[in-house]
Coordinates of C-alpha atoms and ligand atoms in Angstrom, one line a residue:
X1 CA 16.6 -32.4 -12.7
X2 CA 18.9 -29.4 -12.2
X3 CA 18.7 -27.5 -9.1
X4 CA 17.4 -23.8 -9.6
X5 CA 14.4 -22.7 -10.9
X6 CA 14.6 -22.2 -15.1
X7 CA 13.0 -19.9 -17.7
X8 CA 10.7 -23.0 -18.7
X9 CA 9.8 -23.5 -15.2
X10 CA 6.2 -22.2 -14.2
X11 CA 6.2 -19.3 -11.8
X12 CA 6.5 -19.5 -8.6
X13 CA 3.0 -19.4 -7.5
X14 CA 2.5 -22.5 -9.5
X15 CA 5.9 -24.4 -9.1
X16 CA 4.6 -26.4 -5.7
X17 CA 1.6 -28.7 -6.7
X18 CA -0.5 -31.4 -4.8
X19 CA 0.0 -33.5 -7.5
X20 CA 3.5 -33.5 -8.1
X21 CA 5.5 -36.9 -7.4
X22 CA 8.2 -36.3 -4.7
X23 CA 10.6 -36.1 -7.1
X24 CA 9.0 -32.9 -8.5
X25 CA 8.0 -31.5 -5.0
X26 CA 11.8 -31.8 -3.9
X27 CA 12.5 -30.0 -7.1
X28 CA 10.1 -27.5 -6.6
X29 CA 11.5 -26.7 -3.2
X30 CA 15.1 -26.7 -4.4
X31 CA 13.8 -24.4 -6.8
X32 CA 12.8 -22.0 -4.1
X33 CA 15.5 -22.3 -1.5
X34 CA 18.0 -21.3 -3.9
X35 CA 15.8 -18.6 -5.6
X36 CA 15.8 -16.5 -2.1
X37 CA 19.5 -17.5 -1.5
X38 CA 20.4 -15.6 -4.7
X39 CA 17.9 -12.8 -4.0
X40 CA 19.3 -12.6 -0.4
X41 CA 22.9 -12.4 -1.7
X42 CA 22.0 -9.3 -4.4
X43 CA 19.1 -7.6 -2.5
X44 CA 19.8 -7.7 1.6
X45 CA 16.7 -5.1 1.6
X46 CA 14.7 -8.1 0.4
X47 CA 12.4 -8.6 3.3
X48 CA 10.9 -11.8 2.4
X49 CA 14.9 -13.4 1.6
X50 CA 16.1 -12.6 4.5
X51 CA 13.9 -14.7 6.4
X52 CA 12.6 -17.0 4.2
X53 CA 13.2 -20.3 6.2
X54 CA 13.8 -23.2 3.8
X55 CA 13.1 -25.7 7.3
X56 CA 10.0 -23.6 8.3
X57 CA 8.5 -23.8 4.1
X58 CA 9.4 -27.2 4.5
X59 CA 7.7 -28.2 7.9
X60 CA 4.4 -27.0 6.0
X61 CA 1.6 -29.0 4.7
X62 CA 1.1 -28.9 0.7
X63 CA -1.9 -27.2 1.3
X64 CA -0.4 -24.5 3.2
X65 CA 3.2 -24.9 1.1
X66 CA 0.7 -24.3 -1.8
X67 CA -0.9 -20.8 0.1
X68 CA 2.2 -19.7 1.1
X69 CA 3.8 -19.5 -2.0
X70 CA 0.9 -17.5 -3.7
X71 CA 1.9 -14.8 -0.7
X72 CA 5.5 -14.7 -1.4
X73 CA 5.1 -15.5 -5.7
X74 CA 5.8 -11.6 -6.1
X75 CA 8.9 -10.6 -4.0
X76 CA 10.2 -14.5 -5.2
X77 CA 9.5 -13.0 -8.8
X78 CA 11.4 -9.3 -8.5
X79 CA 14.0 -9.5 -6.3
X80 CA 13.6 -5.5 -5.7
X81 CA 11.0 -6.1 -3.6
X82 CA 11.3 -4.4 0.1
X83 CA 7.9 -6.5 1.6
X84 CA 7.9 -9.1 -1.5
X85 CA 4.3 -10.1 -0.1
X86 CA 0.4 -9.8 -0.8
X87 CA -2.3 -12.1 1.6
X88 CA -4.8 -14.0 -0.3
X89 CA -7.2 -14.0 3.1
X90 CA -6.6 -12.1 6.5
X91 CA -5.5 -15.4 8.1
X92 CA -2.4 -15.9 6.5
X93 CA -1.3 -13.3 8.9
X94 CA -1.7 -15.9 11.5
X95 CA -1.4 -18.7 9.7
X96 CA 2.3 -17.9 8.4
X97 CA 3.5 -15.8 11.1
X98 CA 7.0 -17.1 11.5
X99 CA 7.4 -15.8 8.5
X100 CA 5.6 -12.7 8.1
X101 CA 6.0 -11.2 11.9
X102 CA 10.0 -10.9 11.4
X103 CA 8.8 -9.5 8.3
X104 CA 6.3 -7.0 9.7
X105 CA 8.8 -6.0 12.2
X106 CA 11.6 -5.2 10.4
X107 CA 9.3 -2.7 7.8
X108 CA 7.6 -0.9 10.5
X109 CA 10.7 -0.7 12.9
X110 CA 9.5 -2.7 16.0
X111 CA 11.9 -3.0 18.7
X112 CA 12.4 -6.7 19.4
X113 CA 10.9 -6.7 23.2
X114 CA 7.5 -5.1 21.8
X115 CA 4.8 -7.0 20.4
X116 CA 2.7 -7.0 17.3
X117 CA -0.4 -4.6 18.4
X118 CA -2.1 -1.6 16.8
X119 CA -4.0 1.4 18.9
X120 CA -5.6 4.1 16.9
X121 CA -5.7 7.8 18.3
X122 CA -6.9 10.4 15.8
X123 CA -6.3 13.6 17.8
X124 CA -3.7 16.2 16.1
X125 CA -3.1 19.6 17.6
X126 CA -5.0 21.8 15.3
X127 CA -2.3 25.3 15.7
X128 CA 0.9 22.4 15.3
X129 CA 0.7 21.5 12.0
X130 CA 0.9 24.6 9.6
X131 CA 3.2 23.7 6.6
X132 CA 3.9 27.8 6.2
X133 CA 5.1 27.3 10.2
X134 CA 7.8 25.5 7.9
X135 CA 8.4 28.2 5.0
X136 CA 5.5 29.9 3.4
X137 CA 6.4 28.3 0.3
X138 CA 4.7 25.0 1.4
X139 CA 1.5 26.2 1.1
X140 CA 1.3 24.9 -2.6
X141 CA 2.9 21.2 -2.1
X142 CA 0.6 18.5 -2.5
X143 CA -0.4 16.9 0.7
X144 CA -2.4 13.3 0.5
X145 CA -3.6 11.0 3.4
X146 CA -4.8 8.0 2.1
X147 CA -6.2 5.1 4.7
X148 CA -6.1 1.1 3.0
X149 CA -9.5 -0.6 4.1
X150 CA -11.1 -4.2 3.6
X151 CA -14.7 -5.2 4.1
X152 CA -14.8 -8.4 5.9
X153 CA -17.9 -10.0 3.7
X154 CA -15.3 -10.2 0.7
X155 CA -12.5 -12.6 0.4
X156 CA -8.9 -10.5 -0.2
X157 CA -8.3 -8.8 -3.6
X158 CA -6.2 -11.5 -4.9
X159 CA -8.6 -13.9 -4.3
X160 CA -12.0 -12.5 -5.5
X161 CA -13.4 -13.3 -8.9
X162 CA -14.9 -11.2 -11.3
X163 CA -18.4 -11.5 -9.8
X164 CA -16.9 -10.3 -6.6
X165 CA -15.3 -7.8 -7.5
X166 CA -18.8 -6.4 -9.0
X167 CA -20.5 -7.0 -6.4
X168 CA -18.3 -5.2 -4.0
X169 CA -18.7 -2.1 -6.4
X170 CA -22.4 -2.3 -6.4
X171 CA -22.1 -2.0 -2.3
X172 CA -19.9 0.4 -2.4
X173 CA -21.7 2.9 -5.4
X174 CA -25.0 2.4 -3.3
X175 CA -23.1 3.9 -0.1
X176 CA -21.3 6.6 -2.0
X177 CA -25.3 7.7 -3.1
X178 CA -25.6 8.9 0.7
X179 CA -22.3 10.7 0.5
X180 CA -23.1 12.8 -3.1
X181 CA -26.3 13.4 -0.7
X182 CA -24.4 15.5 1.9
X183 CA -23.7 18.7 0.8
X184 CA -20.0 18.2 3.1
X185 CA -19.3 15.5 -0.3
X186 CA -21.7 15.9 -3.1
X187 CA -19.3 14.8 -6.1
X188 CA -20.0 11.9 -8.6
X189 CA -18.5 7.9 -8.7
X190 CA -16.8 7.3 -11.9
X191 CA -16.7 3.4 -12.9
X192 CA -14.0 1.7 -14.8
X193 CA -16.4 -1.8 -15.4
X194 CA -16.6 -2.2 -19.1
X195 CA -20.4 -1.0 -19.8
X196 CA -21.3 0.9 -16.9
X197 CA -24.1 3.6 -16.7
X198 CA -21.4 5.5 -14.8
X199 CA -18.5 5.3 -16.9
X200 CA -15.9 8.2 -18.0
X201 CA -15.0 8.1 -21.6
X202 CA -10.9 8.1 -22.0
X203 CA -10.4 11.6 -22.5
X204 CA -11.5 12.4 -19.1
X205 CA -10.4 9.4 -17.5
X206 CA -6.7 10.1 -18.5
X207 CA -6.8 13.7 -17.3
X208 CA -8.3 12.2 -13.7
X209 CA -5.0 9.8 -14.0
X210 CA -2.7 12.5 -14.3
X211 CA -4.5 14.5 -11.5
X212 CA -3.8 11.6 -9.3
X213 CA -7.5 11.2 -8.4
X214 CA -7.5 7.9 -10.7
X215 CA -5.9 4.7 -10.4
X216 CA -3.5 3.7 -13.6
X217 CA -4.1 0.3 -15.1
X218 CA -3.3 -2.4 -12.3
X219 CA -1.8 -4.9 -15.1
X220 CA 1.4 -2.3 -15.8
X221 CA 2.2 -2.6 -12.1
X222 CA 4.1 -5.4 -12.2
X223 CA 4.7 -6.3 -8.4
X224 CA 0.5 -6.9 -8.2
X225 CA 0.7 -8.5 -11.9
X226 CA 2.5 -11.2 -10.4
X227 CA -0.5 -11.5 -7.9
X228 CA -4.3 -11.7 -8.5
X229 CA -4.8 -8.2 -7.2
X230 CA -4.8 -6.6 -10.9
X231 CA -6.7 -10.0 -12.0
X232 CA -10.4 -9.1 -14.1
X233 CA -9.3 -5.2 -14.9
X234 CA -11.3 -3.3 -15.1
X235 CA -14.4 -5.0 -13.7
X236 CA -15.5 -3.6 -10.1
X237 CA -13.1 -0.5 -10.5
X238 CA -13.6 3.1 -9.8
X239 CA -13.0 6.4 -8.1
X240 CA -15.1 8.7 -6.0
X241 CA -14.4 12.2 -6.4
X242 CA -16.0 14.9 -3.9
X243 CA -17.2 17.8 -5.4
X244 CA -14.4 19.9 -3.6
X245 CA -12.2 17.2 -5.5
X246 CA -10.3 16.7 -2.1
X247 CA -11.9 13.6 -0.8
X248 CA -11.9 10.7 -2.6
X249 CA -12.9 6.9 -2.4
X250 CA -10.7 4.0 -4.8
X251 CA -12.6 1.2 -5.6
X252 CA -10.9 -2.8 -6.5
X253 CA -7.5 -1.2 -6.2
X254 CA -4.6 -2.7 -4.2
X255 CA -7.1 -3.3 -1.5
X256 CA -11.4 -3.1 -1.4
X257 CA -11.3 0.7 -0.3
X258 CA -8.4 3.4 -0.5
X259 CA -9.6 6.2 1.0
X260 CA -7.8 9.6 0.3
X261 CA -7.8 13.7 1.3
X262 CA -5.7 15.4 -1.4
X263 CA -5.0 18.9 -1.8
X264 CA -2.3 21.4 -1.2
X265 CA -0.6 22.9 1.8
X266 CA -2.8 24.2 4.7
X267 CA -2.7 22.8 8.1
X268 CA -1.9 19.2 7.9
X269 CA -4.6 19.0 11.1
X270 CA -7.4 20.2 8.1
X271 CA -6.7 17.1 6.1
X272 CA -6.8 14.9 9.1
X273 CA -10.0 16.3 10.1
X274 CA -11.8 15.7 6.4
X275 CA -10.6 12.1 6.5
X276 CA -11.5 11.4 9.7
X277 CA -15.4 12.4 9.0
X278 CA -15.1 11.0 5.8
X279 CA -14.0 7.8 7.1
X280 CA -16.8 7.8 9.6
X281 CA -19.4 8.4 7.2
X282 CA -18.4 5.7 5.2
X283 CA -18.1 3.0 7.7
X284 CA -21.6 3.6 8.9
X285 CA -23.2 2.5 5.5
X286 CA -21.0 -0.6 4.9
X287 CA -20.0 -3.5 6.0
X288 CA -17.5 -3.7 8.8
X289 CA -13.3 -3.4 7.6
X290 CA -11.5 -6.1 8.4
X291 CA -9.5 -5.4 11.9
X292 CA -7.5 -7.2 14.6
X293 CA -6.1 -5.8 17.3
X294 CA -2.7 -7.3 16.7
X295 CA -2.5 -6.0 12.9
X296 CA -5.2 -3.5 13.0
X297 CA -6.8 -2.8 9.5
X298 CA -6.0 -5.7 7.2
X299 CA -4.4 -5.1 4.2
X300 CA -3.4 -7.3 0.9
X301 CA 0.4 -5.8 1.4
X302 CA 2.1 -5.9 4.9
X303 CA 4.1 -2.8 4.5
X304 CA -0.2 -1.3 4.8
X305 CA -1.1 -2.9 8.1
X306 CA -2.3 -0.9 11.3
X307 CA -3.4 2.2 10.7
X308 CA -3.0 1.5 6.6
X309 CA -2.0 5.2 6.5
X310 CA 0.1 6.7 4.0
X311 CA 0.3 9.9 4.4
X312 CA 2.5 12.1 1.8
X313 CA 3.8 15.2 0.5
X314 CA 5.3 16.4 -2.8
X315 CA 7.9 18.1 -1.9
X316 CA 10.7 19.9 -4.0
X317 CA 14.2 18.8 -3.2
X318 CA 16.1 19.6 -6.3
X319 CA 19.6 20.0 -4.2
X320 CA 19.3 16.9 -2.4
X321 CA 18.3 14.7 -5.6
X322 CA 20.7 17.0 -8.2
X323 CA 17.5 18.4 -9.9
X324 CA 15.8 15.0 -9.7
X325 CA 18.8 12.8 -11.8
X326 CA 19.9 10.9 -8.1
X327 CA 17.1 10.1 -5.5
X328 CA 19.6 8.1 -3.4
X329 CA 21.1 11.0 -1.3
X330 CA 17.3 12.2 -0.6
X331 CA 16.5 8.3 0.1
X332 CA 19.1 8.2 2.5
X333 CA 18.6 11.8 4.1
X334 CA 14.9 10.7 4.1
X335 CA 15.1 7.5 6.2
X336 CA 16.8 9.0 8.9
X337 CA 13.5 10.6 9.7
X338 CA 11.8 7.4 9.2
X339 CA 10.4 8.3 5.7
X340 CA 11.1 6.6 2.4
X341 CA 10.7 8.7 -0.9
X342 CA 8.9 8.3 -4.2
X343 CA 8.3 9.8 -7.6
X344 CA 5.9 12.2 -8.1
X345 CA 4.0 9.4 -9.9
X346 CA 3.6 7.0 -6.8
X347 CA 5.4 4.1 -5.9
X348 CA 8.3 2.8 -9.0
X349 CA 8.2 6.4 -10.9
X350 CA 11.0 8.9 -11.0
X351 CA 11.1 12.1 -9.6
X352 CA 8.7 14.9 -11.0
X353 CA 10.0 18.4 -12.7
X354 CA 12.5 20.1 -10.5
X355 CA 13.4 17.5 -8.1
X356 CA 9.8 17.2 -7.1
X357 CA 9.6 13.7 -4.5
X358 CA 6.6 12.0 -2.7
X359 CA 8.1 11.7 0.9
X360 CA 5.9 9.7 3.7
X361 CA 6.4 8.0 6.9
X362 CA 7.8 4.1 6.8
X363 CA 6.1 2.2 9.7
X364 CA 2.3 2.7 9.2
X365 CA 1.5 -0.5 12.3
X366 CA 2.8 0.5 15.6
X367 CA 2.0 4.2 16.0
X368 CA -1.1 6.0 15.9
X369 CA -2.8 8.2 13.0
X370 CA -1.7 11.5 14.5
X371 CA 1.7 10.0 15.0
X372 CA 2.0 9.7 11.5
X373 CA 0.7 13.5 11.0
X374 CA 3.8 14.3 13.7
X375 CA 6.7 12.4 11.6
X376 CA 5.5 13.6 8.4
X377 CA 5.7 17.0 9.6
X378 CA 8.5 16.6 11.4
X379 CA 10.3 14.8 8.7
X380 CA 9.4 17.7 6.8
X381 CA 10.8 20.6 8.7
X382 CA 14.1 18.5 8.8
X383 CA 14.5 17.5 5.1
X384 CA 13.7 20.9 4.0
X385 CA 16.2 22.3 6.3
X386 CA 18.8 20.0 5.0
X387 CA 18.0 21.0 1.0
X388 CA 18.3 24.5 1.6
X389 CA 21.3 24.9 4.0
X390 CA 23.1 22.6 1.0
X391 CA 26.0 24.2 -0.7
Ligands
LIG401 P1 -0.6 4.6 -2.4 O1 -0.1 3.2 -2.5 O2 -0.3 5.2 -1.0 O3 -2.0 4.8 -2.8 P2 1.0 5.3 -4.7 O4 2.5 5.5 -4.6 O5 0.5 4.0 -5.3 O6 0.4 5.5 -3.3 O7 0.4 6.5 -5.5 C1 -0.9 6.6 -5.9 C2 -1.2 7.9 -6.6 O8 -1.2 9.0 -5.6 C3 -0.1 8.3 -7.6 O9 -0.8 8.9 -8.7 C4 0.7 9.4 -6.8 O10 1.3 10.3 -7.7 C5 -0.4 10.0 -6.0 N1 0.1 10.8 -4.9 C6 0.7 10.3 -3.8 N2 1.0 11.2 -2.9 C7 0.6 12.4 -3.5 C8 0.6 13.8 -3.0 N3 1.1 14.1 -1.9 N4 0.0 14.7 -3.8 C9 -0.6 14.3 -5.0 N5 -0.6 13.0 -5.5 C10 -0.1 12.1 -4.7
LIG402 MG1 -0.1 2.2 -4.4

C-alpha cells in the first residue's frame, strides 16, 4: 500500500476503523501523519497541523483514534482551516486536550504561564461606547453580538439525529411562546422543518437570508459539510425574530442556540444591554447550556469557547482593502488590534459594496463579555483612523 492518503481513499472521518487488520490501521495512520505534514508545510496558520502529534494519535485507543478523528475530519479535509476542529460531545475537550489546549491557546492568544479558565463580567460603561464618539458616520454600520449556547440534555450538533434535532426545536418554539408574550420581544419563530405549521414560504425566507436574520443552507458551507453539523437539513431549523427585528434566536445551526442583537450604530452598551436580558429570559425557560469553568460555554467549534461571543461590525474600509479587491492589508491592519475580518456575508464571503468588512475580536475564551465590547470598539477607533489618514 502506498503511503498518503488517495482520491479512492474514504475521508478522513472514516479512514481509522475497529475493524481494519493492522495492516490497514498502519496505513490509515500513515495516511494521516503525512496528510498534516503537507498541510503544515502549505498552511503554518493550520492550527490543528501544527500540533497534530503523530505519537500522541498514536498512543490512543481505537475507540478514541476513531473519536478523534471525527473532531479533526474537517481541518484534515481543507487545509485552510485556522481551528480545523468541531466536538462531537463536550468531553472531547478533556478527553483530547493535548491536542486541543495548544490549540485553544494559540486562537484565543493565551500567554503560556496562564491557564485554560473562563470568568464572565457583563458590565460596560454605558457613556463609553458611542460609535458617533468615533465619527458620526458610524451611526448607520451594522453592529451584531451574537452569543453560541448548547443545552446540556442534547448530545453536540454533530452528533444528534434527526429526531433530536426536532425535538430540541420543539423545546425551544415552546420557550420562544413566553418571549412573543412580552411586549420587550413579541415577534414570530419561523421554521425551516419540511411541513411545519410555522414555516416561511421561499420568497420571504430568501429576503430574511439576505437581511442576515436567517441562516443560509448548512450543506453549502463546506467546513461543517465535512462534519455532521449540517447533517438532516432542514429538520429542527429556524430563526426567531423580535418584533423590533433586533433580537434574534437561531435554531440547529453551528451550535443548539445562536443568540444575536443586530442593528445599526448606537451605543455599543445598548446592544449589550438587549442581549444580556434576552439571554436571561431565555435561560430561565430551558434547560441549562452547557458550561465549565475551564472552557466556559461549550461550543461545537473551539475558536467559540468561553464567552461564545462574536461580536461584529460592518464597517467600510474601501482604502485599506482597495475598494474591496485585497482584504489582506485590512487582515493584517486588523490583527494588530486582535480582530480578524470577514465579508459582509459572514465567515468565507468577500467583501460587501465599497470595501464594506465584518471586523470582530479573535479570542472569545479568556476575557470577559464587556472586554470584548472594549476591543471591538477600540479596534474600531484604530482601524478607522488608519483608513482615513491613508494617502
Ligand atoms: P457567526 O458565526 O458569528 O454567526 P457568520 O460569519 O457565520 O457569523 O455570519 C452569520 C451571518 O451574520 C451572516 O449573514 C453575516 O453577514 C451576518 N453578520 C455578521 N456580522 C454582522 C453585522 N455586524 N451586521 C449585519 N450582519 C452581520
Ligand atoms: Mg458562522
Amino acid at each position: 500500500m502506498g503511503d498518503t492518503a488517495r482520491l479512492s481513499d474514504p475521508p478522513f472521518s472514516n479512514l481509522f476503523q475497529r475493524e481494519l487488520p493492522s495492516e490497514g490501521k498502519n496505513h490509515a495512520l500513515r495516511s494521516i501523519k503525512q496528510r498534516v505534514t503537507a498541510i503544515r508545510a502549505d498552511h503554518p496558520d493550520n492550527l490543528l497541523a501544527r500540533y497534530f502529534d503523530p505519537d500522541y494519535f498514536r498512543s490512543l485507543d481505537d475507540n478514541a483514534r476513531i473519536r478523534l478523528l471525527k473532531v479533526i475530519a474537517s481541518g484534515l479535509e481543507h487545509p485552510e482551516s485556522r481551528m480545523g476542529v468541531y466536538v462531537s460531545d463536550g468531553r472531547d475537550y478533556d478527553d483530547f486536550a493535548p491536542l486541543l489546549d495548544p490549540m485553544i491557546r494559540t486562537y484565543h492568544g493565551f500567554r503560556s504561564n496562564r491557564i485554560l479558565c473562563q470568568h464572565h463580567d457583563w458590565a460596560v460603561l454605558p457613556s463609553k461606547f458611542r460609535l458617533a464618539d468615533i465619527d458620526p458616520f458610524l451611526v448607520g454600520a451594522s453592529v451584531r453580538i451574537r452569543l453560541a449556547r448548547n443545552i446540556s440534555t442534547f448530545p453536540m450538533p454533530a452528533a444528534m439525529s434527526a429526531s433530536q434535532r426536532h425535538d430540541l426545536e420543539q423545546i425551544v418554539v415552546h420557550a420562544i411562546k413566553s418571549l412573543q408574550d412580552d411586549s420587550q420581544f413579541g415577534g414570530h419563530y419561523y421554521s425551516l422543518t419540511p411541513g411545519s405549521a410555522d414555516a416561511m414560504d421561499a420568497a420571504a425566507c430568501h429576503h430574511r437570508i439576505s437581511a442576515h436574520q436567517i441562516f443560509r443552507d448548512m450543506r453549502e458551507d463546506r467546513y461543517l459539510a465535512a462534519t455532521n453539523i449540517a447533517t438532516d437539513w432542514p429538520v429542527g431549523r429556524g430563526a426567531y425574530i423580535s418584533s423590533d427585528e433586533d433580537f434574534l434566536i437561531w435554531v440547529g445551526e453551528e451550535d443548539h442556540l445562536r443568540l444575536m442583537v443586530m442593528g445599526t450604530g448606537r451605543n455599543l452598551s445598548h446592544w449589550m444591554a438587549r442581549l444580556k436580558h434576552g439571554h436571561e429570559r431565555l435561560a430561565e425557560l430551558i434547560p441549562p447550556f452547557v458550561h465549565t469553568e475551564r472552557l466556559g460555554y461549550i461550543t461545537s467549534c473551539p475558536t467559540n469557547l468561553g464567552t461564545a461571543m462574536r461580536a461584529s461590525l460592518h464597517l467600510p474600509l474601501p482604502n485599506l482593502t482597495g475598494n474591496g479587491q485585497d482584504l489582506h492589508l485590512a487582515a493584517k491592519a486588523a490583527s494588530d488590534f486582535g480582530l480578524s475580518v470577514r465579508g459582509v456575508d459572514g465567515e468565507g464571503s468577500e467583501s460587501g459594496m465599497g470595501g464594506v468588512l465584518d471586523i470582530s475580536p479573535i479570542a472569545r475564551l479568556g476575557l470577559t463579555e464587556a472586554a470584548i465590547i472594549e476591543r471591538l470598539y477600540d479596534g474600531t477607533k484604530a482601524l478607522w483612523f488608519l483608513e482615513n489618514t491613508m494617502i
